[in-house]
């Protein structure tokens, strides 16, 4: 008995001494060799009122500080609370939180309690049957047992630690994914709202041109009645008015569809959406950094989530390697056992105790463990490549947004100058037509050119909003108030 106890004690000491070992490697971030500046950085003319000073701690921008329109802020707040995609993402976080809490308990033993009563009718020709009939006077034998059994596996190779690290990495990755999702919802709500405002402007331009076309048509009708122009001039004027009228139902249709989409984003059924402010005044309230170091992109939620995926894959590689090493477990138990019910818990006579130390070493598993380890290594390499790709994509997105912000400003300036010329040309054409120095075709052409330029200006303004939103999101955005 003493020899057996020595073996058990020796095994426990060996397990505890090896518990500090770890077969997996610690995660170390690879050198990403980030550029110091974005392309276009320093030459942008982006719509920046007062650039925000950024530090290495954060590139997140509060959406309440960025979006000054109170109606838009209300819509964003509603979307962040009621959007269903966000609700599902938060439930995923709760699941991963439970997984991490479970992984933290990996070093604790498991305990089972079992109670059983068993009656066996024995063969009369068997030794147990003859003994039962001789000593108990029955043809059956009862067995009553109650046992508490503990089981504990020594964490020799750091499996519990790696499980905890992997679970924590998955939790933080989901947290960053949630932050990226919330930022994306903020941007989508803002883009939908700005699109509605530009559609309102498009509707105003269409109605204004219908009024202008109606005035021109009345003038040509008077001249046609007095035989100063022919029917061709009249029909051309009617067609020009219809061109403007066609824009009205198209704009109303787009407005309804956009309002429906925005309502769904906010987690509500489709309905009309209120908006405030003119399209030209929306950008002036936005503030963005015009020049930030590219290395700060490591703070972007999707980039951080990609790095956490590498950390989780690194833990899985370590666990796959640890599965090929021996496992040492200790299984003690204590309980009460008796063949009579009235002496079941007659202690200490009914007490039964046991203790076991097991060492399990996989020998031949048809290379399953080795294959699983190699697959885990490849998965880790894939995660590392995807992390580097996410950084490249992030730098490219910021550079693209900066380029768009720079050149859209030039286009807005040019289209504004063009509008001034076309407005004067339109006025001159009407004056010259009344005095007989210009034809009706010149009047219609001037009106059509002005209409097309106004519509082009709206599209460029929409591109400006999208460029600002792209830059806001590319820099990490900000899902918090």
XYZ file of C-alpha atoms in Angstrom:
481
model
C 0.000 0.000 0.000
C 2.817 2.386 0.832
C 4.468 1.595 -2.497
C 1.239 2.409 -4.339
C 0.927 5.709 -2.466
C 4.495 6.582 -3.417
C 3.648 6.002 -7.078
C 0.619 8.272 -6.825
C 2.560 11.009 -5.049
C 5.393 10.735 -7.586
C 2.906 11.006 -10.422
C 1.294 14.114 -8.921
C 4.670 15.778 -8.384
C 5.630 14.999 -11.983
C 2.324 16.410 -13.279
C 2.704 19.610 -11.261
C 6.301 20.084 -12.322
C 5.388 19.719 -15.994
C 2.302 21.929 -15.773
C 4.394 24.998 -16.544
C 5.402 23.586 -19.944
C 3.800 24.888 -23.130
C 4.158 23.408 -26.561
C 2.534 26.282 -28.470
C 4.405 29.422 -29.498
C 3.581 32.880 -28.183
C 1.949 35.134 -30.771
C 4.119 37.891 -32.215
C 2.879 40.328 -34.806
C 4.771 40.241 -38.083
C 6.374 43.431 -39.389
C 3.746 44.963 -41.667
C 6.127 47.622 -43.061
C 3.401 50.241 -43.161
C 4.034 53.465 -45.089
C 4.332 56.669 -43.122
C 1.743 58.508 -45.204
C -1.211 57.631 -47.355
C -1.047 58.278 -51.059
C -2.574 61.716 -51.766
C -1.867 62.612 -48.140
C -0.820 66.213 -47.759
C -2.323 67.296 -51.099
C -5.984 66.757 -50.336
C -8.647 69.389 -50.518
C -11.162 67.229 -48.715
C -14.229 68.819 -47.137
C -12.577 69.502 -43.820
C -13.783 72.324 -41.599
C -11.406 71.953 -38.673
C -9.241 68.802 -38.835
C -9.377 66.667 -35.714
C -6.048 66.124 -33.965
C -5.352 62.388 -33.686
C -2.966 60.465 -31.440
C -1.595 56.941 -31.550
C -4.264 55.863 -29.074
C -7.241 56.081 -31.370
C -8.459 56.964 -34.828
C -12.113 56.619 -33.927
C -14.322 59.616 -34.449
C -17.472 60.155 -32.432
C -20.426 60.064 -34.803
C -22.287 62.665 -32.738
C -19.369 65.070 -33.130
C -19.084 64.263 -36.834
C -22.748 64.418 -37.892
C -24.170 67.751 -36.785
C -27.619 67.375 -38.373
C -30.018 66.663 -35.497
C -32.471 64.719 -37.677
C -29.692 62.497 -38.965
C -28.360 61.991 -35.433
C -31.795 60.784 -34.330
C -31.931 58.286 -37.202
C -28.437 56.960 -36.405
C -29.301 56.565 -32.735
C -32.453 54.656 -33.656
C -30.539 52.371 -36.030
C -27.856 51.558 -33.449
C -30.565 50.515 -30.982
C -33.037 48.706 -33.235
C -31.038 47.370 -36.194
C -31.455 43.594 -36.367
C -27.946 42.862 -37.681
C -26.508 44.591 -34.625
C -28.830 42.581 -32.367
C -27.576 39.300 -33.873
C -23.935 40.420 -33.542
C -24.460 41.239 -29.866
C -25.926 37.756 -29.304
C -22.811 36.290 -30.944
C -20.736 38.248 -28.448
C -22.747 36.786 -25.581
C -22.057 33.286 -26.900
C -18.320 33.936 -27.137
C -18.321 35.454 -23.663
C -19.808 32.222 -22.314
C -17.172 30.231 -24.213
C -14.393 32.300 -22.659
C -15.842 31.934 -19.163
C -15.969 28.189 -19.724
C -12.332 28.120 -20.913
C -11.240 29.896 -17.712
C -12.455 26.902 -15.690
C -10.235 24.445 -17.532
C -7.882 23.878 -14.567
C -10.678 22.888 -12.194
C -11.563 19.211 -11.691
C -14.889 17.720 -12.688
C -17.104 15.983 -10.128
C -19.882 13.465 -10.592
C -22.314 12.054 -8.068
C -24.091 8.821 -8.800
C -26.649 6.837 -6.794
C -27.801 3.399 -7.875
C -29.688 0.347 -6.692
C -29.269 -2.925 -8.545
C -30.886 -6.354 -8.072
C -29.530 -9.370 -9.954
C -31.180 -12.776 -10.094
C -28.304 -15.212 -10.125
C -28.030 -18.584 -11.774
C -28.468 -21.429 -9.269
C -25.681 -23.316 -10.992
C -23.194 -20.442 -10.568
C -20.875 -19.965 -7.639
C -22.367 -16.561 -6.772
C -25.864 -18.013 -6.983
C -25.085 -20.889 -4.621
C -23.316 -18.559 -2.173
C -26.234 -16.090 -2.241
C -28.723 -18.854 -1.534
C -26.494 -20.243 1.209
C -25.651 -17.038 3.050
C -28.517 -14.669 2.176
C -31.305 -17.142 1.699
C -32.382 -15.418 -1.526
C -32.055 -16.217 -5.206
C -30.989 -12.676 -5.985
C -28.304 -10.237 -4.881
C -28.782 -6.520 -4.233
C -26.186 -3.769 -4.649
C -26.688 -0.244 -3.317
C -24.077 2.388 -4.141
C -23.557 6.144 -3.822
C -20.316 7.554 -5.194
C -18.684 10.975 -5.595
C -16.006 10.806 -8.302
C -13.503 13.545 -9.121
C -11.474 13.771 -12.307
C -8.611 16.179 -12.896
C -6.216 16.372 -15.823
C -2.861 18.010 -15.231
C -2.389 20.936 -17.598
C 1.101 19.804 -18.570
C 1.355 21.405 -21.992
C -0.571 24.608 -21.326
C -3.765 23.477 -23.087
C -6.012 25.366 -20.695
C -4.048 28.556 -21.205
C -4.194 28.179 -24.989
C -7.932 27.471 -24.859
C -8.391 30.591 -22.751
C -6.279 32.698 -25.128
C -8.161 31.407 -28.167
C -11.562 32.035 -26.576
C -10.513 35.525 -25.502
C -9.176 36.310 -28.987
C -12.444 35.141 -30.553
C -14.396 37.301 -28.100
C -12.372 40.434 -28.880
C -12.531 39.688 -32.603
C -16.322 39.592 -32.392
C -16.251 42.790 -30.356
C -14.264 44.502 -33.113
C -16.580 43.028 -35.741
C -19.507 44.479 -33.808
C -17.777 47.863 -33.721
C -17.121 47.662 -37.476
C -20.749 46.669 -38.058
C -22.040 49.572 -35.994
C -19.765 51.958 -37.905
C -21.030 50.506 -41.179
C -24.635 51.002 -40.041
C -23.820 54.610 -39.104
C -22.333 55.197 -42.562
C -25.222 53.483 -44.366
C -27.794 55.558 -42.482
C -25.869 58.748 -43.252
C -25.486 57.840 -46.930
C -29.195 57.014 -47.204
C -30.094 60.300 -45.514
C -27.785 62.326 -47.769
C -29.167 60.489 -50.777
C -32.668 61.538 -49.739
C -31.559 65.151 -49.436
C -29.998 65.098 -52.919
C -33.132 63.459 -54.317
C -35.142 66.315 -52.780
C -32.852 68.756 -54.581
C -33.307 66.809 -57.809
C -37.080 67.013 -57.382
C -36.881 70.785 -56.828
C -34.793 71.230 -59.977
C -37.233 69.136 -61.989
C -40.233 71.162 -60.800
C -38.386 74.424 -61.403
C -37.571 73.344 -64.955
C -41.190 72.298 -65.509
C -42.242 75.827 -64.550
C -39.586 77.292 -66.832
C -40.630 74.983 -69.667
C -44.268 75.912 -69.123
C -43.385 79.601 -69.389
C -41.423 78.989 -72.580
C -44.212 76.846 -74.012
C -46.826 79.555 -73.367
C -44.637 82.100 -75.110
C -44.181 79.845 -78.152
C -47.893 79.068 -78.250
C -48.636 82.790 -78.485
C -46.129 83.127 -81.315
C -47.584 80.046 -83.023
C -51.085 81.528 -82.770
C -49.805 84.683 -84.468
C -47.998 82.594 -87.126
C -44.552 83.749 -86.013
C -43.310 80.155 -85.548
C -44.310 76.831 -87.034
C -45.623 73.637 -85.372
C -42.091 72.221 -85.107
C -41.162 74.907 -82.586
C -44.325 74.186 -80.596
C -43.719 70.428 -80.461
C -40.069 70.915 -79.510
C -41.140 73.117 -76.602
C -43.702 70.506 -75.507
C -41.046 67.766 -75.659
C -38.608 69.881 -73.623
C -41.269 70.359 -70.917
C -41.997 66.610 -70.889
C -38.276 65.930 -70.380
C -38.411 67.902 -67.143
C -41.753 66.368 -66.154
C -40.315 62.840 -66.516
C -37.811 63.619 -63.772
C -40.554 64.195 -61.183
C -42.044 60.659 -60.965
C -38.545 59.166 -61.194
C -37.395 61.290 -58.253
C -40.531 60.483 -56.243
C -39.991 56.777 -56.907
C -36.355 56.919 -55.799
C -37.336 58.882 -52.693
C -39.924 56.269 -51.694
C -37.494 53.384 -52.235
C -34.737 55.167 -50.296
C -37.105 55.981 -47.419
C -38.140 52.327 -47.239
C -34.509 51.171 -47.141
C -33.625 53.714 -44.452
C -36.611 52.628 -42.355
C -35.462 49.001 -42.485
C -31.920 50.065 -41.510
C -33.425 51.707 -38.441
C -35.277 48.520 -37.553
C -38.768 49.802 -38.402
C -41.327 49.261 -41.116
C -41.093 51.487 -44.234
C -42.427 54.978 -43.689
C -41.699 58.569 -44.657
C -38.453 60.036 -43.329
C -38.080 63.598 -42.121
C -34.984 65.557 -43.119
C -33.687 69.009 -42.388
C -31.172 71.318 -43.963
C -30.137 72.018 -47.529
C -27.799 69.748 -49.435
C -25.096 72.405 -49.732
C -24.947 72.889 -45.945
C -24.472 69.238 -44.951
C -20.753 68.877 -45.647
C -19.793 72.029 -43.778
C -20.567 70.387 -40.448
C -18.285 67.411 -41.050
C -14.748 67.294 -39.739
C -12.139 64.780 -40.790
C -8.391 64.473 -40.368
C -6.697 65.515 -43.562
C -3.327 63.904 -42.815
C -2.800 60.914 -40.503
C -0.030 58.294 -40.312
C -0.875 55.018 -42.045
C 0.397 53.022 -39.063
C -2.679 54.110 -37.081
C -4.782 51.779 -39.232
C -3.923 49.001 -36.789
C -6.669 50.578 -34.649
C -9.331 49.993 -37.316
C -11.951 47.486 -36.093
C -11.780 45.105 -39.053
C -7.973 45.129 -38.986
C -7.961 44.406 -35.250
C -10.489 41.608 -35.756
C -8.239 40.069 -38.422
C -5.287 40.130 -36.011
C -7.350 38.523 -33.256
C -8.177 35.777 -35.754
C -4.427 35.130 -36.102
C -4.089 34.934 -32.304
C -6.966 32.439 -32.104
C -5.441 30.361 -34.917
C -2.113 30.389 -33.088
C -3.835 28.940 -30.017
C -5.504 26.250 -32.113
C -2.115 25.267 -33.545
C -0.725 24.876 -30.033
C -3.711 22.768 -28.972
C -3.325 20.523 -32.021
C 0.340 19.971 -31.135
C -0.464 19.328 -27.468
C -2.915 16.587 -28.500
C 0.087 14.504 -29.639
C 1.685 14.560 -26.167
C 0.831 12.397 -23.141
C -1.977 13.371 -20.778
C -1.858 12.716 -17.039
C -5.105 12.518 -15.077
C -6.042 11.832 -11.466
C -9.374 10.182 -10.603
C -10.220 9.761 -6.875
C -13.643 8.640 -5.655
C -15.401 8.014 -2.360
C -18.808 6.577 -1.570
C -20.943 4.064 0.232
C -21.680 0.538 -0.962
C -23.714 -2.302 0.551
C -25.736 -5.360 -0.444
C -28.388 -4.434 2.145
C -30.488 -1.312 2.085
C -30.511 -0.866 5.884
C -26.679 -0.887 6.019
C -26.175 1.274 2.905
C -24.967 4.329 4.807
C -23.659 2.452 7.854
C -20.303 4.248 8.043
C -17.433 3.538 8.088
C -18.291 -0.063 7.307
C -19.989 0.768 3.976
C -17.415 3.327 2.888
C -15.532 2.619 -0.347
C -12.586 4.658 -1.649
C -10.448 4.572 -4.762
C -7.767 6.652 -6.429
C -6.204 6.281 -9.856
C -3.468 8.019 -11.801
C -3.593 7.566 -15.572
C -1.054 8.424 -18.251
C -2.375 8.313 -21.815
C -0.019 8.624 -24.778
C -1.441 8.431 -28.332
C 0.511 5.809 -30.259
C -1.185 4.999 -33.527
C -4.018 7.240 -34.696
C -3.594 6.764 -38.453
C -1.760 10.133 -38.559
C -4.961 11.940 -37.578
C -3.262 14.020 -34.872
C -0.297 14.913 -37.081
C -2.607 15.819 -39.946
C -4.745 17.963 -37.630
C -1.582 19.782 -36.481
C -0.473 20.485 -40.065
C -3.957 21.715 -40.959
C -3.906 24.025 -37.915
C -0.530 25.415 -39.058
C -1.933 26.127 -42.523
C -5.006 27.790 -40.990
C -2.725 30.016 -38.936
C -0.731 30.962 -42.040
C -3.978 31.733 -43.878
C -5.134 33.942 -41.008
C -1.788 35.783 -41.061
C -2.074 36.395 -44.818
C -5.660 37.611 -44.407
C -4.479 39.979 -41.670
C -1.830 41.461 -43.964
C -4.408 41.725 -46.737
C -6.817 43.560 -44.422
C -4.082 46.106 -43.691
C -3.353 46.556 -47.403
C -7.061 46.965 -48.116
C -7.429 49.492 -45.305
C -4.545 51.621 -46.586
C -5.989 51.426 -50.103
C -9.460 52.456 -48.937
C -8.126 55.521 -47.150
C -6.026 56.468 -50.186
C -9.058 56.030 -52.473
C -11.253 58.155 -50.212
C -8.613 60.884 -50.020
C -8.305 60.930 -53.813
C -12.086 61.161 -54.232
C -12.325 63.952 -51.666
C -9.579 65.883 -53.420
C -10.914 65.704 -56.965
C -14.611 66.031 -56.165
C -13.909 69.501 -54.798
C -12.382 70.519 -58.130
C -15.368 69.122 -59.997
C -17.805 70.995 -57.758
C -15.978 74.240 -58.398
C -16.017 73.686 -62.165
C -19.678 72.691 -62.273
C -20.507 75.813 -60.252
C -18.673 78.014 -62.746
C -20.419 76.195 -65.581
C -23.784 76.840 -63.939
C -23.124 80.577 -63.831
C -22.389 80.594 -67.560
C -25.408 78.439 -68.413
C -27.738 80.558 -66.266
C -26.631 83.688 -68.096
C -26.861 81.881 -71.439
C -30.415 80.789 -70.618
C -31.444 84.325 -69.700
C -29.774 85.776 -72.816
C -31.449 83.170 -75.026
C -34.902 84.174 -73.785
C -34.176 87.893 -74.275
C -32.767 87.333 -77.755
C -35.677 85.050 -78.693
C -38.234 87.695 -77.687
C -36.395 90.231 -79.808
C -36.196 87.844 -82.759
C -32.408 87.473 -82.611
C -32.372 83.806 -81.507
C -34.299 80.718 -82.601
C -36.474 78.518 -80.397
C -33.872 75.752 -80.771
C -31.287 77.941 -79.084
C -33.694 78.599 -76.207
C -34.472 74.892 -75.784
C -30.810 73.949 -76.020
C -29.871 76.505 -73.359
C -32.611 75.243 -71.039
C -31.632 71.604 -71.598
C -27.950 72.347 -70.940
C -28.830 74.133 -67.702
C -31.013 71.217 -66.603
C -28.305 68.641 -67.316
C -25.708 70.728 -65.499
C -27.944 71.018 -62.423
C -28.449 67.256 -62.399
C -24.701 66.704 -62.811
C -24.054 69.046 -59.886
C -26.386 66.957 -57.712
C -24.575 63.759 -58.677
C -21.207 65.318 -57.869
C -22.585 66.536 -54.543
C -23.743 62.970 -53.825
C -20.248 61.716 -54.691
C -18.852 64.261 -52.241
C -21.049 62.893 -49.436
C -20.036 59.334 -50.308
C -16.348 60.303 -50.393
C -16.599 61.821 -46.930
C -18.446 58.738 -45.665
C -15.866 56.431 -47.245
C -13.057 58.344 -45.574
C -14.890 58.326 -42.252
C -15.349 54.561 -42.392
C -11.861 53.880 -43.806
C -10.259 55.701 -40.879
C -12.102 53.427 -38.449
C -15.220 55.501 -37.935
C -16.763 55.723 -34.519
C -19.710 53.730 -33.273
C -19.768 55.465 -29.897
C -21.278 58.814 -29.093
